[in-house]
Amino acid sequence: MNTLVAPSLLAADFLRLDKAVDIVNSSADIFHMDVMDGTFVPNLSFGFPVVEAVAAKACKPLDVHLMIVNPQNYVERFAKVPGVEMISFHYEASKERTGEILDLIRSFGCKAGIAINPDCPVESIFPYLEKADFILIMSVFAGFGGQKFIPESLRRIAQVRQQLDSIGLKNIPIEVDGGVGPGNAADIRKAGAQILVAGSSVFRASDPASAVAALRA
Ligand code: DX5
Ligand code: ZN
């Protein structure tokens, strides 16, 4: 599977979101949209109006990363925004409801992803891998852009990759989110990830399109 780059709009200039949308449309693969509720994470970001506005101008799929409690209450509305093709929620927020929420996301025709924070043992999500379409491994604690990549994440990516491969799920991609940049992208890919989320390293770069290219190189 080719590496896919998913710029996180959280790091974009919100007064010029049109520019950020153009950058992703012309140089990247996926719009990564970080939705935060101030309860699951100690931060607020944006919700439906921003996701809908971006979706209306997007020619690439949207990937909605829900960092919220009770994700099941918001899945349908996000799934029904044209262009939203991937929705992930945190295992720490869903626990034993994880399977049910993956089914719910799939029932609307979206790809369903389980997101997992750095302090949660990767084994906790193993029972649900069959129901997932992708796995989102956080390489920083969810909640803020611009944090430093946690090196231990490489081992966690490799563990999940190995588990997926060993149960015949070679085609389920791993997405990595947090502190991803040109300096660590090759290691992250080597560990077994296929989708790279990047906020600061793309939108704070002087040339975002070449920053995206550098993540693939
Ligand atoms: C953090 C978000 C990330 C964030 C990544 O909670 O899930 O998607 O925007 O930003 P960078 O790439 O700056 O670490
Ligand atoms: Zn994210």
GROMACS .gro file of C-alpha atoms and ligand atoms in nm:
model
  232
    1MET     CA    1   0.000   0.000   0.000
    2ASN     CA    2   0.132   0.346  -0.089
    3THR     CA    3   0.182   0.595   0.191
    4LEU     CA    4  -0.109   0.835   0.224
    5VAL     CA    5  -0.062   1.182   0.371
    6ALA     CA    6  -0.344   1.331   0.577
    7PRO     CA    7  -0.277   1.693   0.675
    8SER     CA    8  -0.451   1.795   0.998
    9LEU     CA    9  -0.649   2.115   0.945
   10LEU     CA   10  -0.607   2.197   1.313
   11ALA     CA   11  -0.273   2.358   1.224
   12ALA     CA   12  -0.415   2.561   0.934
   13ASP     CA   13  -0.483   2.934   0.934
   14PHE     CA   14  -0.854   2.941   1.019
   15LEU     CA   15  -0.898   3.277   0.851
   16ARG     CA   16  -0.774   3.121   0.527
   17LEU     CA   17  -0.916   2.771   0.539
   18ASP     CA   18  -0.973   2.792   0.162
   19LYS     CA   19  -0.595   2.802   0.116
   20ALA     CA   20  -0.549   2.495   0.339
   21VAL     CA   21  -0.818   2.311   0.142
   22ASP     CA   22  -0.639   2.393  -0.186
   23ILE     CA   23  -0.312   2.256  -0.047
   24VAL     CA   24  -0.468   1.924   0.048
   25ASN     CA   25  -0.665   1.901  -0.278
   26SER     CA   26  -0.356   1.957  -0.487
   27SER     CA   27  -0.080   1.784  -0.294
   28ALA     CA   28  -0.212   1.540  -0.029
   29ASP     CA   29  -0.454   1.247   0.000
   30ILE     CA   30  -0.691   1.294   0.292
   31PHE     CA   31  -0.832   1.578   0.506
   32HIS     CA   32  -0.772   1.492   0.874
   33MET     CA   33  -1.032   1.675   1.088
   34ASP     CA   34  -0.973   1.683   1.466
   35VAL     CA   35  -1.295   1.716   1.665
   36MET     CA   36  -1.246   1.783   2.038
   37ASP     CA   37  -1.506   1.827   2.311
   38GLY     CA   38  -1.322   1.970   2.612
   39THR     CA   39  -1.416   1.657   2.812
   40PHE     CA   40  -1.241   1.360   2.653
   41VAL     CA   41  -0.947   1.594   2.592
   42PRO     CA   42  -0.871   1.923   2.771
   43ASN     CA   43  -0.917   2.128   2.456
   44LEU     CA   44  -1.184   2.241   2.210
   45SER     CA   45  -1.141   2.255   1.836
   46PHE     CA   46  -1.429   2.262   1.590
   47GLY     CA   47  -1.737   2.064   1.493
   48PHE     CA   48  -1.999   2.036   1.220
   49PRO     CA   49  -1.981   2.384   1.062
   50VAL     CA   50  -1.608   2.360   0.991
   51VAL     CA   51  -1.621   1.997   0.876
   52GLU     CA   52  -1.913   2.080   0.643
   53ALA     CA   53  -1.740   2.390   0.503
   54VAL     CA   54  -1.422   2.197   0.427
   55ALA     CA   55  -1.617   1.904   0.284
   56ALA     CA   56  -1.798   2.134   0.042
   57LYS     CA   57  -1.467   2.234  -0.121
   58ALA     CA   58  -1.277   1.908  -0.077
   59CYS     CA   59  -1.191   1.679  -0.369
   60LYS     CA   60  -1.018   1.433  -0.135
   61PRO     CA   61  -1.191   1.226   0.136
   62LEU     CA   62  -1.237   1.357   0.489
   63ASP     CA   63  -1.119   1.161   0.792
   64VAL     CA   64  -1.294   1.273   1.111
   65HIS     CA   65  -1.095   1.200   1.429
   66LEU     CA   66  -1.339   1.217   1.720
   67MET     CA   67  -1.171   1.306   2.049
   68ILE     CA   68  -1.500   1.314   2.234
   69VAL     CA   69  -1.698   1.122   2.493
   70ASN     CA   70  -2.004   0.932   2.366
   71PRO     CA   71  -1.884   0.926   2.004
   72GLN     CA   72  -2.187   0.712   1.912
   73ASN     CA   73  -2.409   1.020   1.954
   74TYR     CA   74  -2.233   1.211   1.674
   75VAL     CA   75  -2.139   0.940   1.425
   76GLU     CA   76  -2.452   0.965   1.212
   77ARG     CA   77  -2.430   1.339   1.161
   78PHE     CA   78  -2.062   1.329   1.062
   79ALA     CA   79  -2.115   1.023   0.843
   80LYS     CA   80  -2.387   1.203   0.651
   81VAL     CA   81  -2.163   1.493   0.549
   82PRO     CA   82  -2.082   1.421   0.182
   83GLY     CA   83  -1.710   1.354   0.153
   84VAL     CA   84  -1.661   1.211   0.504
   85GLU     CA   85  -1.528   0.862   0.433
   86MET     CA   86  -1.339   0.777   0.753
   87ILE     CA   87  -1.444   0.822   1.116
   88SER     CA   88  -1.236   0.724   1.417
   89PHE     CA   89  -1.310   0.742   1.789
   90HIS     CA   90  -1.099   0.662   2.094
   91TYR     CA   91  -1.100   0.320   2.256
   92GLU     CA   92  -1.052   0.500   2.591
   93ALA     CA   93  -1.388   0.669   2.531
   94SER     CA   94  -1.576   0.364   2.406
   95LYS     CA   95  -1.429   0.064   2.594
   96GLU     CA   96  -1.672  -0.231   2.574
   97ARG     CA   97  -1.893  -0.039   2.328
   98THR     CA   98  -1.608  -0.034   2.072
   99GLY     CA   99  -1.748  -0.312   1.851
  100GLU     CA  100  -2.094  -0.160   1.847
  101ILE     CA  101  -1.961   0.185   1.747
  102LEU     CA  102  -1.745   0.037   1.469
  103ASP     CA  103  -2.060  -0.134   1.336
  104LEU     CA  104  -2.253   0.190   1.360
  105ILE     CA  105  -1.992   0.382   1.156
  106ARG     CA  106  -1.985   0.106   0.894
  107SER     CA  107  -2.365   0.103   0.877
  108PHE     CA  108  -2.347   0.452   0.726
  109GLY     CA  109  -2.096   0.338   0.464
  110CYS     CA  110  -1.791   0.501   0.628
  111LYS     CA  111  -1.462   0.338   0.716
  112ALA     CA  112  -1.442   0.284   1.092
  113GLY     CA  113  -1.122   0.343   1.289
  114ILE     CA  114  -1.018   0.276   1.647
  115ALA     CA  115  -0.791   0.546   1.790
  116ILE     CA  116  -0.564   0.470   2.083
  117ASN     CA  117  -0.365   0.704   2.309
  118PRO     CA  118   0.002   0.640   2.397
  119ASP     CA  119  -0.071   0.518   2.752
  120CYS     CA  120  -0.329   0.257   2.656
  121PRO     CA  121  -0.188  -0.096   2.603
  122VAL     CA  122  -0.220  -0.189   2.235
  123GLU     CA  123  -0.355  -0.533   2.332
  124SER     CA  124  -0.677  -0.368   2.454
  125ILE     CA  125  -0.790  -0.310   2.097
  126PHE     CA  126  -0.696  -0.656   1.965
  127PRO     CA  127  -1.045  -0.803   2.021
  128TYR     CA  128  -1.192  -0.540   1.786
  129LEU     CA  129  -0.945  -0.546   1.494
  130GLU     CA  130  -1.175  -0.758   1.273
  131LYS     CA  131  -1.446  -0.494   1.289
  132ALA     CA  132  -1.215  -0.202   1.207
  133ASP     CA  133  -1.123  -0.058   0.867
  134PHE     CA  134  -0.818   0.127   0.999
  135ILE     CA  135  -0.631   0.180   1.327
  136LEU     CA  136  -0.523   0.526   1.446
  137ILE     CA  137  -0.219   0.509   1.671
  138MET     CA  138  -0.159   0.835   1.856
  139SER     CA  139   0.208   0.924   1.879
  140VAL     CA  140   0.130   1.213   2.118
  141PHE     CA  141  -0.152   1.244   2.371
  142ALA     CA  142  -0.467   1.349   2.189
  143GLY     CA  143  -0.570   1.709   2.246
  144PHE     CA  144  -0.316   1.945   2.096
  145GLY     CA  145  -0.123   1.997   1.776
  146GLY     CA  146   0.247   2.077   1.775
  147GLN     CA  147   0.362   1.817   2.029
  148LYS     CA  148   0.678   1.608   2.003
  149PHE     CA  149   0.656   1.254   1.862
  150ILE     CA  150   0.686   0.989   2.138
  151PRO     CA  151   0.959   0.747   2.016
  152GLU     CA  152   0.800   0.445   2.190
  153SER     CA  153   0.515   0.479   1.936
  154LEU     CA  154   0.732   0.302   1.677
  155ARG     CA  155   0.721  -0.016   1.884
  156ARG     CA  156   0.343   0.017   1.927
  157ILE     CA  157   0.294   0.058   1.552
  158ALA     CA  158   0.503  -0.255   1.488
  159GLN     CA  159   0.305  -0.452   1.750
  160VAL     CA  160  -0.031  -0.362   1.597
  161ARG     CA  161   0.102  -0.424   1.244
  162GLN     CA  162   0.224  -0.767   1.348
  163GLN     CA  163  -0.107  -0.855   1.511
  164LEU     CA  164  -0.305  -0.739   1.206
  165ASP     CA  165  -0.082  -0.936   0.968
  166SER     CA  166  -0.094  -1.248   1.185
  167ILE     CA  167  -0.474  -1.261   1.181
  168GLY     CA  168  -0.495  -1.207   0.805
  169LEU     CA  169  -0.569  -0.833   0.811
  170LYS     CA  170  -0.272  -0.720   0.602
  171ASN     CA  171  -0.489  -0.467   0.419
  172ILE     CA  172  -0.604  -0.280   0.728
  173PRO     CA  173  -0.394   0.038   0.734
  174ILE     CA  174  -0.238   0.196   1.040
  175GLU     CA  175  -0.266   0.573   1.065
  176VAL     CA  176  -0.020   0.760   1.287
  177ASP     CA  177  -0.102   1.098   1.440
  178GLY     CA  178   0.110   1.343   1.638
  179GLY     CA  179   0.452   1.497   1.584
  180VAL     CA  180   0.489   1.340   1.241
  181GLY     CA  181   0.733   1.520   1.010
  182PRO     CA  182   0.996   1.463   0.742
  183GLY     CA  183   1.250   1.363   1.010
  184ASN     CA  184   1.056   1.060   1.137
  185ALA     CA  185   0.823   0.967   0.849
  186ALA     CA  186   1.053   0.699   0.709
  187ASP     CA  187   1.084   0.526   1.049
  188ILE     CA  188   0.707   0.541   1.099
  189ARG     CA  189   0.647   0.383   0.759
  190LYS     CA  190   0.910   0.118   0.827
  191ALA     CA  191   0.738   0.031   1.156
  192GLY     CA  192   0.426  -0.052   0.956
  193ALA     CA  193   0.212   0.259   0.911
  194GLN     CA  194   0.042   0.355   0.584
  195ILE     CA  195  -0.135   0.683   0.665
  196LEU     CA  196   0.061   0.977   0.806
  197VAL     CA  197  -0.129   1.259   0.976
  198ALA     CA  198   0.066   1.584   0.987
  199GLY     CA  199  -0.048   1.921   1.115
  200SER     CA  200   0.238   2.154   1.203
  201SER     CA  201   0.491   1.996   0.970
  202VAL     CA  202   0.265   2.072   0.673
  203PHE     CA  203   0.080   2.394   0.753
  204ARG     CA  204   0.363   2.567   0.939
  205ALA     CA  205   0.609   2.485   0.660
  206SER     CA  206   0.708   2.763   0.420
  207ASP     CA  207   0.611   2.533   0.134
  208PRO     CA  208   0.334   2.294   0.245
  209ALA     CA  209   0.327   2.103  -0.086
  210SER     CA  210   0.694   2.010  -0.059
  211ALA     CA  211   0.642   1.923   0.308
  212VAL     CA  212   0.379   1.672   0.196
  213ALA     CA  213   0.618   1.536  -0.068
  214ALA     CA  214   0.892   1.502   0.195
  215LEU     CA  215   0.660   1.284   0.407
  216ARG     CA  216   0.621   1.041   0.120
  217ALA     CA  217   0.989   1.037   0.021
  218DX5     C1  218  -0.388   1.590   1.824
  218DX5     C2  219  -0.452   1.570   1.689
  218DX5     C3  220  -0.357   1.573   1.577
  218DX5     C4  221  -0.280   1.702   1.561
  218DX5     C5  222  -0.151   1.669   1.494
  218DX5     O1  223  -0.478   1.561   1.922
  218DX5     O2  224  -0.518   1.445   1.683
  218DX5     O3  225  -0.420   1.537   1.455
  218DX5     O4  226  -0.349   1.799   1.487
  218DX5     O5  227  -0.073   1.783   1.492
  218DX5     P1  228   0.084   1.780   1.476
  218DX5     O6  229   0.111   1.717   1.344
  218DX5     O7  230   0.121   1.924   1.481
  218DX5     O8  231   0.140   1.700   1.589
  219ZN      ZN  232  -0.593   1.376   1.485
   0.00000   0.00000   0.00000
